[in-house]
XYZ file of N, CA, C and O in Angstrom:
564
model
N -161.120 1.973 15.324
C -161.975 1.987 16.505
C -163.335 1.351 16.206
O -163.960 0.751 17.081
N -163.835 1.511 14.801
C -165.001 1.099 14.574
C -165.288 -0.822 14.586
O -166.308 -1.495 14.733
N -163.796 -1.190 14.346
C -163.700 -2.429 14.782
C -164.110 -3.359 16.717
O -164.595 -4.477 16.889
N -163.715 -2.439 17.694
C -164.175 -2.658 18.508
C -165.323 -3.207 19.017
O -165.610 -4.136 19.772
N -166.125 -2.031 18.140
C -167.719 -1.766 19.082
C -168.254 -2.817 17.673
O -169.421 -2.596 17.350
N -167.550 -3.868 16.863
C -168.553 -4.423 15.989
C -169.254 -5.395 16.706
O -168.591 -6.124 17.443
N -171.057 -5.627 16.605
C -171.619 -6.410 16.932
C -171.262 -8.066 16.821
O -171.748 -8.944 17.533
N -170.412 -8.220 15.879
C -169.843 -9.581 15.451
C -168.857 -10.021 16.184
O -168.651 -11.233 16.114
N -167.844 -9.085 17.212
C -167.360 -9.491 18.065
C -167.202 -9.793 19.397
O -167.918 -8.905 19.860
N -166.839 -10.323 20.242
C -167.034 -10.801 21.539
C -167.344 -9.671 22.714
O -167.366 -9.886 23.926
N -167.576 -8.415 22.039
C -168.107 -7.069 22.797
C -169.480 -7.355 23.210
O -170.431 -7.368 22.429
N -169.556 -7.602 24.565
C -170.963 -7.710 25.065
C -171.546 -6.479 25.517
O -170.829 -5.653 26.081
N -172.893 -6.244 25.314
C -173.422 -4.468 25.432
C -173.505 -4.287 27.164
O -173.929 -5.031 28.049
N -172.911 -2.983 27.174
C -173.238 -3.009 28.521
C -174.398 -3.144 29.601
O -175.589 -3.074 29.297
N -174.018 -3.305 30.641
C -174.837 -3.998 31.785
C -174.856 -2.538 32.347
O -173.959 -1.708 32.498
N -176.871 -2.513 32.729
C -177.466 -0.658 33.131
C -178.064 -1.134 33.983
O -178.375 -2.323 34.054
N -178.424 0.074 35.084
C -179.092 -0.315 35.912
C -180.971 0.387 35.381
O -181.143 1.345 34.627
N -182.123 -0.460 36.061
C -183.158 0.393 35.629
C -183.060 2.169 36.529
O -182.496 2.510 37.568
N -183.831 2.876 35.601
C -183.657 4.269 36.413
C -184.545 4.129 37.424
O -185.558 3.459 37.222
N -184.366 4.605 38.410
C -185.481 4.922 39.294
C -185.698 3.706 40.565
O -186.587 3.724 41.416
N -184.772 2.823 40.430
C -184.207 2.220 41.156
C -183.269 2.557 42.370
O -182.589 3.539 42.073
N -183.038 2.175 43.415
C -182.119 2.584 44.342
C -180.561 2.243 43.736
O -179.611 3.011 43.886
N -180.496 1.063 43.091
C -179.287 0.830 42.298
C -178.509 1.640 41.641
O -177.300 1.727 41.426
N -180.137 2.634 41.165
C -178.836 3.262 39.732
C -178.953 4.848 40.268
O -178.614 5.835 39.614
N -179.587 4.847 41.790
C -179.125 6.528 41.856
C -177.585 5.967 43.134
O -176.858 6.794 43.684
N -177.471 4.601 43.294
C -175.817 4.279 43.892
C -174.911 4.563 42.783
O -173.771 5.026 42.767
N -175.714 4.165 41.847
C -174.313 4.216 40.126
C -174.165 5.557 40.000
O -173.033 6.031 40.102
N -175.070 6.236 39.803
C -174.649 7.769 39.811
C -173.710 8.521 40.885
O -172.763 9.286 40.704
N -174.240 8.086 41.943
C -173.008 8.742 43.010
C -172.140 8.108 42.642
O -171.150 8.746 42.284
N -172.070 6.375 42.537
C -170.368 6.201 42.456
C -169.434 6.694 40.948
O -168.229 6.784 40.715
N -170.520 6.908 40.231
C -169.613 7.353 38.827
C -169.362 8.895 39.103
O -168.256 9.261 38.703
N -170.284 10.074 39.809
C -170.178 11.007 39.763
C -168.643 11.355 40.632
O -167.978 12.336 40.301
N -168.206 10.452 41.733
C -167.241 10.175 43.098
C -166.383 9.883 42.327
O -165.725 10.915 42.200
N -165.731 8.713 41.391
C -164.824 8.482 40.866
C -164.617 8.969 39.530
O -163.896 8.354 38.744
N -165.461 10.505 39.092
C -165.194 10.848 37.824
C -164.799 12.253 38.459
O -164.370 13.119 37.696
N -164.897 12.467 39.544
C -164.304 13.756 40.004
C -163.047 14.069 40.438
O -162.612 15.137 40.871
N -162.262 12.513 40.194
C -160.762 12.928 40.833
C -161.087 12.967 42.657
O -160.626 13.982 43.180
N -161.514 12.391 43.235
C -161.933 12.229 44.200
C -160.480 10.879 44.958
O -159.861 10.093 44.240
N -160.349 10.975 46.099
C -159.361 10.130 46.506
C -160.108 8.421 46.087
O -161.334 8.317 46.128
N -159.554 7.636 45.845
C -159.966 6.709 45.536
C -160.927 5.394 46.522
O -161.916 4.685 46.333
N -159.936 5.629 47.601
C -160.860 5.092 49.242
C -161.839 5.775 49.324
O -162.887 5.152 49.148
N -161.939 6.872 49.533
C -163.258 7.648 49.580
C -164.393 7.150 48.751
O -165.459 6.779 49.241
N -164.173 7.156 47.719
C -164.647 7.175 46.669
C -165.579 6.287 46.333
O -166.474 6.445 45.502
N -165.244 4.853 47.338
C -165.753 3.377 47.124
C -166.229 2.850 48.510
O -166.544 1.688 48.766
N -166.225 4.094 49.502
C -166.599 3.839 51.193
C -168.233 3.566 50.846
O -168.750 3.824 49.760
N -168.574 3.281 51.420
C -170.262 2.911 51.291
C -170.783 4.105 52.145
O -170.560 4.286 53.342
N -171.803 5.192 50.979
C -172.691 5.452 51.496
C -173.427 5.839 52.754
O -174.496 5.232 52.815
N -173.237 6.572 53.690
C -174.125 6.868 54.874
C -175.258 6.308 54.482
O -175.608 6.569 53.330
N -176.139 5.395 55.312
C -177.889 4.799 54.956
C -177.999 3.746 53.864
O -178.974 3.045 53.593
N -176.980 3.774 53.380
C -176.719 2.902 51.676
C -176.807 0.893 52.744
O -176.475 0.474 53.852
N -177.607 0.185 51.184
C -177.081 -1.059 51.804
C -175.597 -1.442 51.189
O -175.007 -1.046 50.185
N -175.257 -2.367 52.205
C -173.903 -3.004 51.317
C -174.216 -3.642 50.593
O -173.661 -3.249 49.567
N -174.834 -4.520 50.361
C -175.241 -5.343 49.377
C -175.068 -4.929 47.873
O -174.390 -5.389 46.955
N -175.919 -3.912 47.976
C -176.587 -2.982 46.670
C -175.222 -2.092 46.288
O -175.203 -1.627 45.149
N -174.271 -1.869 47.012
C -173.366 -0.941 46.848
C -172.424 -1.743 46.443
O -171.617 -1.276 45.639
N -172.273 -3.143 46.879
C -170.993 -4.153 46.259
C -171.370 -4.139 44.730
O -170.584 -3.869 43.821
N -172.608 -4.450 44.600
C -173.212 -5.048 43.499
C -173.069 -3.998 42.481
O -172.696 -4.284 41.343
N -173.440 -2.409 42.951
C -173.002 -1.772 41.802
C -171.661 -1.743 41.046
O -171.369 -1.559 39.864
N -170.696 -2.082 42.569
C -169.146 -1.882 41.689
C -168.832 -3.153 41.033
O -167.697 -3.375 40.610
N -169.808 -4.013 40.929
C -169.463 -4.926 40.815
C -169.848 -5.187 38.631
O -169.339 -5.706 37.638
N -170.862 -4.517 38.985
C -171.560 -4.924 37.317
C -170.876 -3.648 36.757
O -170.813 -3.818 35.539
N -170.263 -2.290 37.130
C -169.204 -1.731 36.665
C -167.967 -1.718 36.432
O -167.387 -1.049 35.577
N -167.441 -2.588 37.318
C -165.906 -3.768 37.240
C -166.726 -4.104 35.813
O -166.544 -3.354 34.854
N -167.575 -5.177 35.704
C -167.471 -6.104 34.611
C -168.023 -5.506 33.366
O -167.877 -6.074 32.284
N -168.927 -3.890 33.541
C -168.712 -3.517 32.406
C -167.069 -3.036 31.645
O -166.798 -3.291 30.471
N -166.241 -2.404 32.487
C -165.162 -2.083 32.514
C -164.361 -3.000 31.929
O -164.162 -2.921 30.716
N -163.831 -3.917 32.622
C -163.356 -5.194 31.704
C -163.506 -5.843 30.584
O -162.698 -6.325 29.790
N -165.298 -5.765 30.643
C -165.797 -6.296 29.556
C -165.390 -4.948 28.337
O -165.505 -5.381 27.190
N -165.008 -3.643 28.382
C -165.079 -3.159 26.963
C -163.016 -3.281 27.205
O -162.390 -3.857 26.316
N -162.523 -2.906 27.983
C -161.198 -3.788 28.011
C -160.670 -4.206 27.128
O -159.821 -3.699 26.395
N -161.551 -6.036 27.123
C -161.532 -7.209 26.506
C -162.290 -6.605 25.047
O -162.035 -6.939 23.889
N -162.758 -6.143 25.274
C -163.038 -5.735 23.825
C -162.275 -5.170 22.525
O -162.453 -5.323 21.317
N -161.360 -4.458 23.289
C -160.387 -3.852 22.979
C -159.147 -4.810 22.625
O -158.549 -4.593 21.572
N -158.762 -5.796 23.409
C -158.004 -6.628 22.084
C -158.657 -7.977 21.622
O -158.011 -8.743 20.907
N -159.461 -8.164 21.876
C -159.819 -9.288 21.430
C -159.802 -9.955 20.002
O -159.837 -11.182 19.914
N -159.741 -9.062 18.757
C -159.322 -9.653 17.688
C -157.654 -9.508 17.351
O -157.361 -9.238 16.186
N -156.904 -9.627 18.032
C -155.708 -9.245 18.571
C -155.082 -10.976 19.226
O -153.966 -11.489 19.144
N -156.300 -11.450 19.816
C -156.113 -12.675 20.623
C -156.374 -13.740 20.300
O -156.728 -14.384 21.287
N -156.400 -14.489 19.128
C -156.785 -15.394 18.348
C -155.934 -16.997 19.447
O -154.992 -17.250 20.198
N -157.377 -17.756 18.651
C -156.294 -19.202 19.309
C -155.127 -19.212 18.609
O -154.181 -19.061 19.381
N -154.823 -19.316 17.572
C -153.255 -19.295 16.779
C -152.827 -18.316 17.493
O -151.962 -18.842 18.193
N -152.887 -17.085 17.797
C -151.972 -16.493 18.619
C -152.179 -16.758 19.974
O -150.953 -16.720 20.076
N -152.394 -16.891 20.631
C -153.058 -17.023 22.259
C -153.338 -18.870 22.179
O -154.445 -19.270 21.819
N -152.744 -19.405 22.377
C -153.031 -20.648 22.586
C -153.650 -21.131 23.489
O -154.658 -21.808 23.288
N -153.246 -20.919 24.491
C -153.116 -20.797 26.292
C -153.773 -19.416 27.319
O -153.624 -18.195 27.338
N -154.178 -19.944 27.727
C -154.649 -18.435 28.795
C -153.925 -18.867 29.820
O -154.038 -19.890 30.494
N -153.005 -17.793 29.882
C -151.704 -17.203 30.835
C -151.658 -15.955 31.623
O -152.421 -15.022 31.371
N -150.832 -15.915 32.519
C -150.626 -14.879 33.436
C -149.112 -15.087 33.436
O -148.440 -15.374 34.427
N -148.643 -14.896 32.129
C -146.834 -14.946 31.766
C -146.701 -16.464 32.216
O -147.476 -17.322 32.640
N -145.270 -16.379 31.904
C -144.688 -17.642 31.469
C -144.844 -18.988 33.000
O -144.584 -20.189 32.928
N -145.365 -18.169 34.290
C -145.161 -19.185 35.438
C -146.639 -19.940 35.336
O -146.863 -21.149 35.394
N -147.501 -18.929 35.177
C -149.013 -19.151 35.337
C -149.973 -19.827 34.023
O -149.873 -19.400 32.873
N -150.634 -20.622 34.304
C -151.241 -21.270 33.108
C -153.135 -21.060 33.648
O -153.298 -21.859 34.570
N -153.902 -20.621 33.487
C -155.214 -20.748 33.731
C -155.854 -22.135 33.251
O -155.283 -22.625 32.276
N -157.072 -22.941 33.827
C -157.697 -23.913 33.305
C -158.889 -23.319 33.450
O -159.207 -22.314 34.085
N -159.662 -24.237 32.625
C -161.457 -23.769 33.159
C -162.063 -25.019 33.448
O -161.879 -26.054 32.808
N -162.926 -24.851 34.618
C -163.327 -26.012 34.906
C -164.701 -25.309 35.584
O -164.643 -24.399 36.411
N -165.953 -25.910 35.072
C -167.508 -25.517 35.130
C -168.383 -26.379 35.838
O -169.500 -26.069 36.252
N -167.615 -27.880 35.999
C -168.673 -28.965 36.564
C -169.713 -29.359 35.779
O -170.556 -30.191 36.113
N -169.669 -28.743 34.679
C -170.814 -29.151 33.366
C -169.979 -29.839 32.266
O -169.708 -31.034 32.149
N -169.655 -28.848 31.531
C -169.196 -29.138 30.591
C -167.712 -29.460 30.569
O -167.277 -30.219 29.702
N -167.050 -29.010 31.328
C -165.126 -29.254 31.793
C -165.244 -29.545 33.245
O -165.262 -28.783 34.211
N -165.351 -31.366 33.120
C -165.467 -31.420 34.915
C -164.188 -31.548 35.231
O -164.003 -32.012 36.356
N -163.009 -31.228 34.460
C -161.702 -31.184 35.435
C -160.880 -29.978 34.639
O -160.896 -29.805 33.420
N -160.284 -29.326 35.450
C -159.633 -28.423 34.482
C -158.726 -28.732 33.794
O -157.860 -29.575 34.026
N -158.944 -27.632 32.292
C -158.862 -27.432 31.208
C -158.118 -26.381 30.289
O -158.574 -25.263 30.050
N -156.979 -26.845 29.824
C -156.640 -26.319 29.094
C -157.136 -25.414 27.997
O -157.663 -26.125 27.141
N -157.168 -24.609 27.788
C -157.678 -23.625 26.527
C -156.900 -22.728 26.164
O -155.811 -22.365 26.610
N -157.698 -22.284 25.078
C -157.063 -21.220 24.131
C -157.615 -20.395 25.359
O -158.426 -20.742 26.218
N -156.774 -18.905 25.150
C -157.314 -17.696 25.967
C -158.707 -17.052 25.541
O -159.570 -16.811 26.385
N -158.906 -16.745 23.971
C -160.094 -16.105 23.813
C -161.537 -17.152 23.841
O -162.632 -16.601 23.729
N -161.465 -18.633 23.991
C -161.897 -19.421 24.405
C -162.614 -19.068 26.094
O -163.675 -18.615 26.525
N -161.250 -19.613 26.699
C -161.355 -19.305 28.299
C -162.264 -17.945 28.767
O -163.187 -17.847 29.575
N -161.460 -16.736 27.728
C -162.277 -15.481 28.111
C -164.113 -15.679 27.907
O -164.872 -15.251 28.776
N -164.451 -16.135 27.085
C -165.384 -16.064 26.741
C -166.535 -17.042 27.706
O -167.663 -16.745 28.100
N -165.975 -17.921 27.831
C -166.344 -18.945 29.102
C -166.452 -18.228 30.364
O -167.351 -18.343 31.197
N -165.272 -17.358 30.411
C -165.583 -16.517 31.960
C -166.427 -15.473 32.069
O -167.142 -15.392 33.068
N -166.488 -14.344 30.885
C -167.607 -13.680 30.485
C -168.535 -14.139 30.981
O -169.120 -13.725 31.982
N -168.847 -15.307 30.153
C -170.016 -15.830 30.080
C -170.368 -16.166 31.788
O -171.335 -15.531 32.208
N -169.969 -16.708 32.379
C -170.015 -17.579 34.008
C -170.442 -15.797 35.043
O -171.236 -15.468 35.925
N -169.347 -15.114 34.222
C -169.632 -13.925 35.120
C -170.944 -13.139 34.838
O -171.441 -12.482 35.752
N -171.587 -13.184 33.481
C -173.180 -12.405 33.479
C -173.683 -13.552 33.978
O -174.322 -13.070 34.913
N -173.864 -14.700 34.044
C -174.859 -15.508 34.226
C -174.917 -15.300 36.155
O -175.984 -15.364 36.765
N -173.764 -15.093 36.748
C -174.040 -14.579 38.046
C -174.861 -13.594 38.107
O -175.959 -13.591 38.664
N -174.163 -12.428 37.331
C -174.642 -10.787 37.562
C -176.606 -11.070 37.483
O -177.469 -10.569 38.205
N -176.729 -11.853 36.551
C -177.896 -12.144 36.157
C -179.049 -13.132 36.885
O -180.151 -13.477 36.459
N -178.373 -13.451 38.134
C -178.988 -14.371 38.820
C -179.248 -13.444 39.872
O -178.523 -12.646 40.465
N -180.681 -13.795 39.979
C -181.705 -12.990 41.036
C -181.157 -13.366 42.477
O -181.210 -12.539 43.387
N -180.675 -14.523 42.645
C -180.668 -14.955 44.365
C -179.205 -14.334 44.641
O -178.710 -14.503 45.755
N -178.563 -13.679 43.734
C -177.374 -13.427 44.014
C -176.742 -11.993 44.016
O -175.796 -11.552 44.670
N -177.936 -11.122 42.645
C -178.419 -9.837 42.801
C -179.545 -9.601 42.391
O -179.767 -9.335 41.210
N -180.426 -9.659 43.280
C -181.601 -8.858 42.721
C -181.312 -7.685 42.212
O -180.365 -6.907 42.330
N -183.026 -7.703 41.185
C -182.750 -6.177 41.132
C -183.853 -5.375 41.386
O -183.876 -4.164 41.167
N -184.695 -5.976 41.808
C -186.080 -5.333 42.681
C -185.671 -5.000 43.912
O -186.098 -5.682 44.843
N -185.087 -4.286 44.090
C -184.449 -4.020 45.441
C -185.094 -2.582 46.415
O -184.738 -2.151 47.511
N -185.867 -2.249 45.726
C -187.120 -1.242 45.644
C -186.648 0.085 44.804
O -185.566 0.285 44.253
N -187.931 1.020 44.888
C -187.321 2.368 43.917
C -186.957 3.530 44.744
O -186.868 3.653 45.966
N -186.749 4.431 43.676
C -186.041 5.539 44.556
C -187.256 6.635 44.460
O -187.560 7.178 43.399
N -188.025 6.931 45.930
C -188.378 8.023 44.916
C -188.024 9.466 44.481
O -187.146 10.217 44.907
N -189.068 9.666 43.393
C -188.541 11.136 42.802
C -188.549 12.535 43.702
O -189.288 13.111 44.499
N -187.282 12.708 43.080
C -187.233 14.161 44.112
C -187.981 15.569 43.476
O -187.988 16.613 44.128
C-alpha cells in the first residue's frame, strides 16, 4: 500500500476546497449525504438555495479526486510495455489529440494518455473562468 501514496508516482495530491467558503460547506453536505447510505438520487439533487454551478463543480473536483486515487492504484501495474495502447477492450482504441502538441489524434501508450488527461482535466478544474473559486464565504455559524 505504501507503494501507492509514493510521491514518485503519478498520484496527484488531492484537490480541497478552501474552508469557509460556500464550496466546501457544499462538500461537506455532499460527502456527509453520500457517506450515509443515503439513496443515491437524493443524494446528488441540488440543494434547496444552493447554486448549480457551485454544486456541479463540487462533484466534479470529487469525481476527479476519486479517479485520480483510482488511477493511483494501478498505475505501476500499467507500464507502456504492458499497456501499449489506451483501450476500452478489444473494439475501442482511445487517441489524444490537444491542438498543441498532438494536432491529430494519437496513438499512445495508456499510462502516457492517462497522464495527458489528468493533466487537461486539473488544468480545467484550475481555470478560474470555468470554476472560480471566490465564489464568496460562508459565514460562521
Amino acid at each position: 500500500l505504501k507503494q501507492v501514496f509514493n510521491k514518485d508516482k503519478t498520484f496527484r495530491p488531492k484537490r480541497k476546497f478552501e474552508p469557509g467558503t460556500q464550496r466546501f460547506e457544499l462538500h461537506k453536505r455532499a460527502q456527509a449525504s453520500l457517506n450515509s447510505g443515503l439513496d443515491l438520487k437524493a443524494a446528488v439533487q441540488l440543494p434547496s438555495g444552493e447554486d448549480q454551478n457551485d454544486w456541479v463543480a463540487v462533484h466534479v473536483v470529487d469525481f476527479f479526486n476519486r479517479i485520480n486515487l483510482i488511477y493511483g492504484t494501478i498505475c505501476e501495474f500499467c507500464t507502456e510495455r504492458t499497456c501499449p495502447v489506451m483501450s476500452g477492450g478489444p473494439k475501442y482504441e482511445y487517441r489524444w489529440q490537444d491542438d498543441v502538441k498532438y494536432k491529430k489524434p494519437t496513438a499512445l501508450p495508456a499510462p502516457q494518455y492517462m497522464n495527458l488527461l489528468m493533466d487537461w482535466i486539473e488544468m480545467q478544474i484550475n481555470n478560474e473562468h470555468i470554476f472560480p473559486t471566490n465564489v464568496g464565504k460562508c459565514e460562521k455559524e
